[in-house]
PDB file of C-alpha atoms in Angstrom:
ATOM      1  CA  MET A 191      -0.387  -0.007  -0.053  1.00  0.00           C
ATOM      2  CA  GLY A 192       1.542   3.241  -0.620  1.00  0.00           C
ATOM      3  CA  THR A 193       1.714   6.164   1.263  1.00  0.00           C
ATOM      4  CA  SER A 194      -1.078   9.003   3.123  1.00  0.00           C
ATOM      5  CA  ALA A 195      -2.041  12.359   1.351  1.00  0.00           C
ATOM      6  CA  ALA A 196      -0.918  13.285   5.393  1.00  0.00           C
ATOM      7  CA  ASP A 197       2.244  11.505   4.971  1.00  0.00           C
ATOM      8  CA  PHE A 198       3.156  12.859   1.796  1.00  0.00           C
ATOM      9  CA  LEU A 199       2.831  16.124   3.223  1.00  0.00           C
ATOM     10  CA  LEU A 200       4.868  15.607   5.670  1.00  0.00           C
ATOM     11  CA  GLY A 201       7.378  14.602   3.797  1.00  0.00           C
ATOM     12  CA  MET A 202       7.301  18.591   1.702  1.00  0.00           C
ATOM     13  CA  LYS A 203       9.333  20.822   2.168  1.00  0.00           C
ATOM     14  CA  PRO A 204       7.732  23.949   3.077  1.00  0.00           C
ATOM     15  CA  GLY A 205       7.666  26.033  -0.080  1.00  0.00           C
ATOM     16  CA  THR A 206       6.363  23.833  -2.135  1.00  0.00           C
ATOM     17  CA  ARG A 207       3.698  24.398  -3.873  1.00  0.00           C
ATOM     18  CA  VAL A 208       0.956  21.754  -3.385  1.00  0.00           C
ATOM     19  CA  VAL A 209      -2.406  21.455  -3.679  1.00  0.00           C
ATOM     20  CA  VAL A 210      -4.367  19.822  -1.044  1.00  0.00           C
ATOM     21  CA  ARG A 211      -7.996  18.053  -0.893  1.00  0.00           C
ATOM     22  CA  SER A 212      -9.476  17.621   2.055  1.00  0.00           C
ATOM     23  CA  ARG A 213     -12.948  17.118   3.799  1.00  0.00           C
ATOM     24  CA  ILE A 214     -15.142  19.862   5.428  1.00  0.00           C
ATOM     25  CA  GLY A 215     -18.894  19.610   6.847  1.00  0.00           C
ATOM     26  CA  GLY A 216     -20.807  17.971   3.482  1.00  0.00           C
ATOM     27  CA  GLY A 217     -17.609  17.359   1.175  1.00  0.00           C
ATOM     28  CA  PHE A 218     -14.730  18.702   0.016  1.00  0.00           C
ATOM     29  CA  THR A 219     -11.991  21.407  -0.595  1.00  0.00           C
ATOM     30  CA  ASP A 220      -9.355  22.044  -2.721  1.00  0.00           C
ATOM     31  CA  ALA A 221      -6.264  24.788  -1.172  1.00  0.00           C
ATOM     32  CA  LEU A 222      -3.771  25.623  -3.695  1.00  0.00           C
ATOM     33  CA  GLY A 223      -1.073  27.166  -3.149  1.00  0.00           C
ATOM     34  CA  VAL A 224       2.632  27.067  -1.252  1.00  0.00           C
ATOM     35  CA  LEU A 225       3.638  25.108   2.151  1.00  0.00           C
ATOM     36  CA  ARG A 226       4.157  27.450   4.797  1.00  0.00           C
ATOM     37  CA  SER A 227       4.839  24.847   7.570  1.00  0.00           C
ATOM     38  CA  ARG A 228       3.534  21.657   8.500  1.00  0.00           C
ATOM     39  CA  THR A 229       2.988  19.660  12.028  1.00  0.00           C
ATOM     40  CA  GLN A 230       2.162  16.248  12.772  1.00  0.00           C
ATOM     41  CA  THR A 231      -1.615  17.334  13.258  1.00  0.00           C
ATOM     42  CA  GLN A 232      -1.821  19.935  10.478  1.00  0.00           C
ATOM     43  CA  CYS A 233      -0.468  21.672   7.862  1.00  0.00           C
ATOM     44  CA  ALA A 234      -0.950  25.750   6.749  1.00  0.00           C
ATOM     45  CA  VAL A 235      -0.632  26.299   2.969  1.00  0.00           C
ATOM     46  CA  GLU A 236      -0.632  29.964   1.061  1.00  0.00           C
ATOM     47  CA  THR A 237      -3.239  30.810  -1.076  1.00  0.00           C
ATOM     48  CA  LYS A 238      -4.261  33.745  -3.089  1.00  0.00           C
ATOM     49  CA  ARG A 239      -6.822  34.001  -0.315  1.00  0.00           C
ATOM     50  CA  GLY A 240      -4.514  33.812   2.292  1.00  0.00           C
ATOM     51  CA  LEU A 241      -3.150  30.965   5.085  1.00  0.00           C
ATOM     52  CA  VAL A 242      -5.615  28.402   5.591  1.00  0.00           C
ATOM     53  CA  THR A 243      -4.973  25.527   8.083  1.00  0.00           C
ATOM     54  CA  ILE A 244      -5.509  21.896   7.174  1.00  0.00           C
ATOM     55  CA  ILE A 245      -5.853  19.410  10.330  1.00  0.00           C
ATOM     56  CA  LEU A 246      -4.040  16.194   8.205  1.00  0.00           C
ATOM     57  CA  ALA A 247      -6.714  14.170   9.580  1.00  0.00           C
ATOM     58  CA  ASP A 248      -8.702  15.456   6.751  1.00  0.00           C
ATOM     59  CA  VAL A 249      -6.429  15.279   3.905  1.00  0.00           C
ATOM     60  CA  VAL A 250      -7.408  12.755   1.277  1.00  0.00           C
ATOM     61  CA  ALA A 251      -5.345  14.026  -1.561  1.00  0.00           C
ATOM     62  CA  ALA A 252      -2.357  15.750  -2.062  1.00  0.00           C
ATOM     63  CA  LYS A 253       0.454  16.520  -4.643  1.00  0.00           C
ATOM     64  CA  GLU A 254       2.831  18.627  -6.290  1.00  0.00           C
ATOM     65  CA  VAL A 255       2.039  21.357  -8.556  1.00  0.00           C
ATOM     66  CA  PRO A 256       4.555  23.273 -10.998  1.00  0.00           C
ATOM     67  CA  PRO A 257       4.437  27.225 -10.740  1.00  0.00           C
ATOM     68  CA  PRO A 258       1.971  29.169 -11.989  1.00  0.00           C
ATOM     69  CA  PRO A 259       2.200  30.591 -15.438  1.00  0.00           C
ATOM     70  CA  ALA A 260       3.782  33.398 -16.424  1.00  0.00           C
ATOM     71  CA  PRO A 261       1.053  36.585 -16.336  1.00  0.00           C
ATOM     72  CA  ARG A 262      -0.056  37.178 -20.113  1.00  0.00           C
ATOM     73  CA  SER A 263       0.871  40.447 -20.888  1.00  0.00           C
ATOM     74  CA  LEU A 264      -1.779  43.054 -21.883  1.00  0.00           C
ATOM     75  CA  ARG A 265      -2.914  43.305 -25.734  1.00  0.00           C
ATOM     76  CA  ARG A 266      -3.241  46.937 -26.931  1.00  0.00           C
ATOM     77  CA  PRO A 267      -4.807  47.510 -30.482  1.00  0.00           C
ATOM     78  CA  PRO A 268      -2.333  48.796 -32.763  1.00  0.00           C
ATOM     79  CA  THR A 269      -2.081  52.451 -33.202  1.00  0.00           C
ATOM     80  CA  PRO A 270      -3.377  54.324 -35.946  1.00  0.00           C
TER      81      PRO A 270
END
């Protein structure tokens, strides 16, 4: 049997970009961002909306993800 998602997070270095799926009341939620810290019971992921603390017992899936794409340049109409 493979390692659990919680074990995966415990092995990740802070600063790694991850996505974490966890149980919430009535369903699941995802946190996409940079792993800021982890203990034996929880981890913190810095998302676009702020720091999210996740209880490891609630984690059902986690993986490392690549960096976000570079911002696209603004298109400007040609000048006459």
